[in-house]
Amino acid sequence: MLAGSVSSWTRLFTHPVTGVAVTADVYAPTAALRRFIVHRDRTCRFPGCARIAKHADVDHTKDWQHGGKTTPDNLACLCRHHHTLKHRLGPDEGWKVRQLEPGVLEWTDPQGQIRTTEPPPAPNAVKEPALVSAARRGERALRE
């Protein structure tokens, strides 16, 4: 019996092409999922905070105890200060947050002002206008 003596199972789902962990049936993200979130976010995702994600907590945007999943579209890096602020005040008297798409957070401050934070572009990422320009230059070269 290969797993006859274990007391529990953790089911892990990975992306079929990239192999990146995308979800698990557990509260804590796997090491691979944590690395992915830290790499994606790069800093604390609270508006105006620039603390490095490597030292931040990986927080469930929708709390685990309220049905939030341990998936990239429900996880974001928050420094310890902003993580505890979010939970200490709660959504009724403090900041509210929701994830519009993986990595894009919409924060509502206590006065009702909405701020959206997005992860910075990946290092060495090609910006779309540059990609379009390069494609156009290539098309012209083919015609000449």
C-alpha positions as CSV (number, residue, x, y, z in Angstrom):
1,M,0.0,0.0,0.0
2,L,1.6,3.2,-1.2
3,A,-0.4,5.6,0.9
4,G,-2.0,3.3,3.4
5,S,-0.6,5.0,6.5
6,V,-1.4,8.7,5.7
7,S,-4.1,10.4,7.6
8,S,-5.2,12.9,4.9
9,W,-4.9,13.7,1.2
10,T,-4.2,17.0,-0.5
11,R,-5.7,17.1,-4.0
12,L,-3.6,19.4,-6.2
13,F,-4.6,20.6,-9.7
14,T,-2.0,21.8,-12.1
15,H,-2.3,23.6,-15.5
16,P,-2.1,20.9,-18.2
17,V,0.5,22.8,-20.3
18,T,2.6,24.8,-17.8
19,G,2.5,22.5,-14.8
20,V,1.9,25.5,-12.5
21,A,-0.2,24.6,-9.5
22,V,-3.6,26.3,-10.0
23,T,-5.7,25.0,-7.0
24,A,-5.6,22.8,-4.0
25,D,-8.2,21.6,-1.5
26,V,-6.3,23.2,1.4
27,Y,-6.1,26.5,3.1
28,A,-2.4,27.2,2.6
29,P,-1.1,27.6,-0.9
30,T,1.5,25.1,-2.1
31,A,5.1,26.3,-2.4
32,A,4.7,26.5,-6.2
33,L,1.5,28.5,-6.0
34,R,3.1,30.9,-3.5
35,R,6.0,31.4,-5.9
36,F,3.6,32.1,-8.7
37,I,1.6,34.7,-6.7
38,V,4.8,36.4,-5.4
39,H,6.2,36.6,-8.9
40,R,3.0,37.9,-10.3
41,D,2.4,40.6,-7.6
42,R,6.0,41.6,-6.9
43,T,4.8,44.1,-4.2
44,C,2.1,44.3,-1.5
45,R,-1.1,44.9,-3.4
46,F,-2.6,47.4,-1.0
47,P,-3.0,50.8,-2.8
48,G,0.2,52.8,-2.5
49,C,2.3,50.2,-0.7
50,A,5.6,49.1,-2.3
51,R,6.8,46.5,0.2
52,I,8.3,43.5,-1.6
53,A,6.0,40.6,-2.1
54,K,8.7,38.1,-1.2
55,H,8.3,39.1,2.4
56,A,4.5,39.5,2.3
57,D,1.7,37.2,3.3
58,V,-0.3,35.4,0.5
59,D,-3.9,36.4,1.5
60,H,-7.2,35.0,0.3
61,T,-9.1,38.0,-1.2
62,K,-12.4,36.2,-0.3
63,D,-11.8,34.7,3.1
64,W,-11.3,31.0,3.2
65,Q,-13.8,30.6,6.0
66,H,-16.4,32.3,3.7
67,G,-15.8,30.0,0.8
68,G,-12.7,31.6,-0.8
69,K,-10.6,29.2,-2.7
70,T,-6.8,28.8,-2.7
71,T,-6.5,29.8,-6.4
72,P,-4.6,32.5,-8.3
73,D,-7.8,34.5,-8.8
74,N,-8.4,34.6,-5.0
75,L,-4.9,35.1,-3.7
76,A,-2.8,38.3,-3.5
77,C,0.3,39.4,-1.6
78,L,-0.3,41.8,1.3
79,C,2.4,43.0,3.7
80,R,1.8,41.9,7.3
81,H,0.6,45.5,8.2
82,H,-2.0,45.6,5.4
83,H,-3.0,42.0,5.8
84,T,-3.8,42.5,9.5
85,L,-5.5,45.9,8.8
86,K,-7.8,44.2,6.3
87,H,-8.9,41.5,8.8
88,R,-8.9,43.7,11.9
89,L,-11.3,46.3,10.5
90,G,-13.4,43.9,8.4
91,P,-15.4,44.9,5.4
92,D,-18.1,46.7,7.4
93,E,-15.9,49.4,8.9
94,G,-12.6,49.3,6.9
95,W,-11.3,48.5,3.4
96,K,-13.2,46.1,1.1
97,V,-11.4,44.2,-1.6
98,R,-12.4,42.0,-4.5
99,Q,-10.4,40.5,-7.3
100,L,-11.8,41.5,-10.7
101,E,-9.5,39.0,-12.5
102,P,-6.4,37.2,-11.4
103,G,-4.1,39.8,-9.9
104,V,-6.4,42.8,-10.5
105,L,-7.7,44.0,-7.1
106,E,-10.4,46.6,-6.6
107,W,-10.2,48.3,-3.2
108,T,-13.0,50.4,-1.6
109,D,-11.8,52.6,1.2
110,P,-13.9,53.5,4.3
111,Q,-15.2,56.6,2.5
112,G,-16.3,54.7,-0.5
113,Q,-13.6,55.7,-2.9
114,I,-12.6,52.9,-5.3
115,R,-9.0,52.2,-6.2
116,T,-7.8,49.4,-8.6
117,T,-4.3,47.9,-8.3
118,E,-2.7,45.7,-11.0
119,P,0.5,43.7,-10.8
120,P,3.4,45.3,-12.6
121,P,4.3,43.9,-16.0
122,A,6.6,40.9,-15.9
123,P,10.3,41.7,-16.3
124,N,11.3,41.8,-20.0
125,A,7.7,41.8,-21.1
126,V,7.0,43.2,-24.5
127,K,4.5,46.0,-24.5
128,E,1.7,45.6,-27.0
129,P,2.5,48.8,-29.0
130,A,6.0,47.6,-29.5
131,L,4.8,44.2,-30.5
132,V,2.4,45.7,-33.0
133,S,5.1,48.0,-34.4
134,A,7.5,45.0,-34.8
135,A,4.8,43.1,-36.6
136,R,4.1,46.0,-39.0
137,R,7.8,46.4,-39.7
138,G,8.0,42.6,-40.4
139,E,5.0,42.9,-42.8
140,R,6.6,45.8,-44.7
141,A,9.9,43.8,-45.0
142,L,8.0,40.9,-46.5
143,R,6.3,43.1,-49.1
144,E,9.5,44.8,-50.1
